[in-house]
Coordinates of C-alpha atoms in Angstrom, one line a residue:
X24 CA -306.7 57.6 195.8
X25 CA -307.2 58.2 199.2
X26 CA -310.8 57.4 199.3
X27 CA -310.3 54.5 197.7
X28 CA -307.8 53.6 200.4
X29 CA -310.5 54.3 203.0
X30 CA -313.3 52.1 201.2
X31 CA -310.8 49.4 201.2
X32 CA -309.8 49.7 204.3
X33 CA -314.0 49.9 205.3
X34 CA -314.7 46.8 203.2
X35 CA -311.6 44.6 204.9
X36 CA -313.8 44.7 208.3
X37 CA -316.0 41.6 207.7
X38 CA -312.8 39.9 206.0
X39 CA -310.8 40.0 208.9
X40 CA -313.6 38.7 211.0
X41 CA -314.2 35.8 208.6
X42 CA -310.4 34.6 209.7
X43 CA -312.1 33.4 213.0
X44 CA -313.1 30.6 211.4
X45 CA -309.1 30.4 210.8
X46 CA -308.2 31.0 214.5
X47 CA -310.3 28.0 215.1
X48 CA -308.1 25.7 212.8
X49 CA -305.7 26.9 214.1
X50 CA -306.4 26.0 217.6
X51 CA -307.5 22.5 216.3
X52 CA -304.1 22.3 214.6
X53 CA -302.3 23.0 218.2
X54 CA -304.7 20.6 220.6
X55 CA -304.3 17.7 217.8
X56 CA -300.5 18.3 217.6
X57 CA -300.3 18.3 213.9
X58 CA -297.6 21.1 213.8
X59 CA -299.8 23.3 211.0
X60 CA -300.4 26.1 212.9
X61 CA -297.7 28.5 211.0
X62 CA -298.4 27.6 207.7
X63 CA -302.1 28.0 208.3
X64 CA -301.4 31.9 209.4
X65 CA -298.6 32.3 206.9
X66 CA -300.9 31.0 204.2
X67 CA -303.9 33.6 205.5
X68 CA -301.4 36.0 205.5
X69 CA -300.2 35.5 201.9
X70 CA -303.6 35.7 200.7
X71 CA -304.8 39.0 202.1
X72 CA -301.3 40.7 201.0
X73 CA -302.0 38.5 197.2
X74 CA -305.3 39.5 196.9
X75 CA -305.2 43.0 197.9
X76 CA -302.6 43.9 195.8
X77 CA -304.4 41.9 193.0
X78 CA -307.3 43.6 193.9
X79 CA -305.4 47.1 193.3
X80 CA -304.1 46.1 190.0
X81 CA -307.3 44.9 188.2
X82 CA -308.7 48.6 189.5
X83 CA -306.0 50.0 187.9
X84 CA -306.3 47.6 184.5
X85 CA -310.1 48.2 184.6
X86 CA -309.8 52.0 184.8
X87 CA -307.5 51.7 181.3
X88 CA -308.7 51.5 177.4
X89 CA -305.8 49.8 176.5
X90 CA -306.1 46.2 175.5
X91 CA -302.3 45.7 175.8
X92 CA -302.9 45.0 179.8
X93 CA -305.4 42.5 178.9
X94 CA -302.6 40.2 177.7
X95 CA -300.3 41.6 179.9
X96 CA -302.4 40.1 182.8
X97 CA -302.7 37.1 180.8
X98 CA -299.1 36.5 180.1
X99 CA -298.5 36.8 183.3
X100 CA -301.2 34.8 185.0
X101 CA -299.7 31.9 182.6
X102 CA -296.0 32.2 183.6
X103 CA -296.9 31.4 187.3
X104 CA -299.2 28.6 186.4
X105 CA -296.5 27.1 184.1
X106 CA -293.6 27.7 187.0
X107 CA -295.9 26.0 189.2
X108 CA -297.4 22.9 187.0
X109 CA -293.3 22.1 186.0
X110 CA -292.9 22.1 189.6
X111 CA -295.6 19.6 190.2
X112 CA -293.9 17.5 187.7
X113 CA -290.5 18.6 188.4
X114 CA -288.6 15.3 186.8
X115 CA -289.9 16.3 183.7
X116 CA -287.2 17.7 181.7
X117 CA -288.3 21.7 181.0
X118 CA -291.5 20.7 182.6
X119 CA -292.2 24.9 183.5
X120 CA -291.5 25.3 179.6
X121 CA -294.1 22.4 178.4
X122 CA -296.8 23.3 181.0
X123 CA -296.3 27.1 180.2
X124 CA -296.5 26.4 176.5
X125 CA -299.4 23.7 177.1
X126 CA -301.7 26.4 179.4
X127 CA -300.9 29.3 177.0
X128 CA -302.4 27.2 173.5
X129 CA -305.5 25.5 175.6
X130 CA -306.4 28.6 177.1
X131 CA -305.9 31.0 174.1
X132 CA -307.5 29.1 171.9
X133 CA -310.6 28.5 174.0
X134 CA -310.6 32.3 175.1
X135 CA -310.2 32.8 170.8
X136 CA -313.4 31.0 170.4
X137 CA -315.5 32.8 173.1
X138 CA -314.9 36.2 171.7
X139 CA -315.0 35.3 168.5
X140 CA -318.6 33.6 169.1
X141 CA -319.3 36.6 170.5
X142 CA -319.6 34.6 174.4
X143 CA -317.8 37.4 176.2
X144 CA -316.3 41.0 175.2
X145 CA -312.5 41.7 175.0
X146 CA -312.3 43.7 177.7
X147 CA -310.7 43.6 180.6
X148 CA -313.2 43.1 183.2
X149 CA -314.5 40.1 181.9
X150 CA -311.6 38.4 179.9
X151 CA -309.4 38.8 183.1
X152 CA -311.8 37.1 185.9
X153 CA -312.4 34.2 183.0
X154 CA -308.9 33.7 181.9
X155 CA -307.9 33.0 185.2
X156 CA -310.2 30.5 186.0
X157 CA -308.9 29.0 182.9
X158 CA -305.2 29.4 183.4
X159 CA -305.8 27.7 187.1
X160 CA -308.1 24.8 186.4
X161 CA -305.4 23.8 183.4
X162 CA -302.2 24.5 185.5
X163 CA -303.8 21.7 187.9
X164 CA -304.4 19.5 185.5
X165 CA -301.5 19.7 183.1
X166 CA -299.5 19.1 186.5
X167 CA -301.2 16.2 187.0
X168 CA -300.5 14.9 183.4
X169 CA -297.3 15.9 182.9
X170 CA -296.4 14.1 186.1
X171 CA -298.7 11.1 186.4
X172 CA -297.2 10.6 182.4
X173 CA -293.8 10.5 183.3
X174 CA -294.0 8.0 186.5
X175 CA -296.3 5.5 184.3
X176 CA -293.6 5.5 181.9
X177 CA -291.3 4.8 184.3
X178 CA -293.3 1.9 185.8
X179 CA -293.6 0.3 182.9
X180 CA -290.4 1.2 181.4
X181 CA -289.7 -2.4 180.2
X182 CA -293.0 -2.7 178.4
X183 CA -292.1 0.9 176.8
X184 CA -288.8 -0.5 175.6
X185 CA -289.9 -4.1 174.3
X186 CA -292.4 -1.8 172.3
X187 CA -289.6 -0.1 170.8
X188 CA -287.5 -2.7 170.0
X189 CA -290.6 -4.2 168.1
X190 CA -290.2 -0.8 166.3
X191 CA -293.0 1.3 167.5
X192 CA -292.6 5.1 167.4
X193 CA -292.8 6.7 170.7
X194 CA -296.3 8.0 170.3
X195 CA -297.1 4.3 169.7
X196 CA -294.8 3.1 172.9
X197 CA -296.6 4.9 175.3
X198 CA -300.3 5.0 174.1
X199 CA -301.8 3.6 177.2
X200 CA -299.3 5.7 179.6
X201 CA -300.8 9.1 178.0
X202 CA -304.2 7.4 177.8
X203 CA -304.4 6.7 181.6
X204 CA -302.7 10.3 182.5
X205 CA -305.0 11.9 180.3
X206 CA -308.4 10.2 182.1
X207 CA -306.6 10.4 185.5
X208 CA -305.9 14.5 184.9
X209 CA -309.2 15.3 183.7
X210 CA -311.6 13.4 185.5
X211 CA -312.0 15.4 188.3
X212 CA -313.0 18.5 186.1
X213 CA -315.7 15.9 184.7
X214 CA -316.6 14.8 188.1
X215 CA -317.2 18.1 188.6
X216 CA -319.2 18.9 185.4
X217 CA -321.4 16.0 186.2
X218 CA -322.5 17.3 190.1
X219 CA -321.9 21.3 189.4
X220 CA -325.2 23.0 191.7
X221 CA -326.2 19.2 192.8
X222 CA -323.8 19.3 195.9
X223 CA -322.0 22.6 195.8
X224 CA -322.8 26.0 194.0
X225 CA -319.7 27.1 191.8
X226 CA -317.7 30.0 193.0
X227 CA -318.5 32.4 189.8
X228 CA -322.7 31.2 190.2
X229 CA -322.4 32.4 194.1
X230 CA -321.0 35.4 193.5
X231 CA -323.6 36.5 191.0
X232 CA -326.1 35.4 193.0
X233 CA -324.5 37.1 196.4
X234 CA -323.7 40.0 194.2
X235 CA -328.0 40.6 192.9
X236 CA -328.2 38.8 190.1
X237 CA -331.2 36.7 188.9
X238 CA -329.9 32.6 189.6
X239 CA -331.3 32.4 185.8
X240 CA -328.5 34.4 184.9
X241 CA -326.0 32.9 187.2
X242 CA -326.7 29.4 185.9
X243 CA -326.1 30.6 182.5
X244 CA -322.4 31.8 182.7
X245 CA -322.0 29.0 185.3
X246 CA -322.7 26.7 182.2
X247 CA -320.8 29.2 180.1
X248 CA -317.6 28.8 182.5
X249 CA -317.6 24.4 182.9
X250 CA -317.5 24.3 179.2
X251 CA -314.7 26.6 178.9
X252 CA -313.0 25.4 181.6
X253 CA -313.6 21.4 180.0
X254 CA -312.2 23.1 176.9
X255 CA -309.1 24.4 177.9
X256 CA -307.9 21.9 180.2
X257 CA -308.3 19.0 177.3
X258 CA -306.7 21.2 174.9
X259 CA -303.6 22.2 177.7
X260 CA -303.1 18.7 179.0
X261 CA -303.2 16.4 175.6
X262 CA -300.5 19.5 174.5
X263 CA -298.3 18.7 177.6
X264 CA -298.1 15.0 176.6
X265 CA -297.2 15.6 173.1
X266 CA -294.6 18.1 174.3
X267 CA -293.0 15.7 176.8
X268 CA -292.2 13.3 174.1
X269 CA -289.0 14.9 173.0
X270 CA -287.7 15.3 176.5
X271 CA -288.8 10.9 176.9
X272 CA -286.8 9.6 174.3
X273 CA -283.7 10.1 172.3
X274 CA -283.3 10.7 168.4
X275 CA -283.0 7.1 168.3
X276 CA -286.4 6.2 169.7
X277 CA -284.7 5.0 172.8
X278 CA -286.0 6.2 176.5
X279 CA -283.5 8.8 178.0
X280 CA -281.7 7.2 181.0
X281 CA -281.5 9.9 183.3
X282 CA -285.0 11.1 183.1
X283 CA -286.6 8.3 184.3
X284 CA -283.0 7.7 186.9
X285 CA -284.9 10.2 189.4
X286 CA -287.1 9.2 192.6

């Protein structure tokens, strides 16, 4: 244990003189007056404490046989991207329950299909790293659904109601509101389908690459990870519009008042 405390503490050398480049924002913050200087350094701070205990942790789940810390990690990674989706879309009654629920079924089922296809192994060092790339790209964009649903609905709540009166179900009533938060939540993960290695090289392609590996090989799970990742957030964010239907409307196909009362 204590060695591995000394190679940490070796390996944290070029990290901490990487946050130069943060010193300099934050300078730039101070001369241009935009009063960001302590969230910049709070932020920093947060994520050398986050990721070294992280980093700790996956050592820890890596070193076991047991594939009961697989999901563990999993379940876990979920319940903070659910708390923090429902906060995104926080007028959204039991928005952290939808998004949860919606991020757990698009990412499980997707993460079903790769091992069953025989894409990746079940094991811990590489369903982990690829679960959470998962978990966060559908946390973003069921937040953006959930939310960008809601406030649509809202907007047009006459046209919603008039629909209603005409008797049209729900689903029916709001069609082009889940149509237009659908597009507007996934497009960038499309966007960024359509110009992956054309303007930027992906974060699990350069670390391959930085890390030895062939850029043959890199491009290969790089392809592997944007379909996965186009996979799981369709799945996650058509879920959370389905499950926000309840919480929309009453038993009587009317919209609920106070949801849509909110700023």
């Amino acid at each position: 244990m204590e060695a591995e405390w000394m190679d940490f503490l070796k390996g944290m050398v070029k990290p901490v003189a990487a946050t130069a480049v943060v010193l300099m924002a934050v300078v730039l913050s101070f001369i241009q007056k935009l009063d960001l200087e302590k969230e910049m350094i709070y932020s920093i701070a947060r994520a050398f404490l986050q990721l070294s205990v992280i980093g700790f942790v996956l050592q820890f789940i890596f070193s076991q046989k047991n594939s009961g810390w697989i999901v563990l990690a999993y379940l876990f990674m979920v319940s903070v991207a659910g708390y923090t989706a429902g906060q995104r879309a926080k007028h959204v009654p039991h928005g952290k329950y939808i998004a949860a629920t919606s991020i757990l079924v698009g990412t499980s089922i997707t993460m079903f299909l790769l091992v069953v296809l025989n894409v990746f192994p079940f094991t811990p060092r590489y369903i982990i790293p690829v679960a959470g790339m998962m978990v966060g790209n559908s946390m973003t964009v069921t937040g953006v659904a959930m939310k960008r649903l809601r406030d649509d609905v809202k907007t047009q709540k006459n046209l919603v109601e008039t629909a209603l009166a005409l008797g049209a179900t729900p689903r029916q009533a709001t069609l082009q509101q889940v149509k237009r938060a659908l597009i507007l939540a996934l497009s960038p993960v499309l966007d960024n389908a359509k110009t992956v290695g054309l303007i930027s090289l992906p974060g699990a392609m350069t670390g391959l690459i930085m890390g030895g590996a062939s850029p043959l090989e890199a491009i290969q799970l790089q392809i592997v990870v944007m379909n996965m990742l186009i996979g799981a957030s369709t799945v996650s964010s058509i879920m959370s519009t389905y499950l926000c239907w309840p919480a929309f409307f009453t038993k009587g196909y009317q919209l609920q008042t106070k949801v849509f009362a909110a700023e």
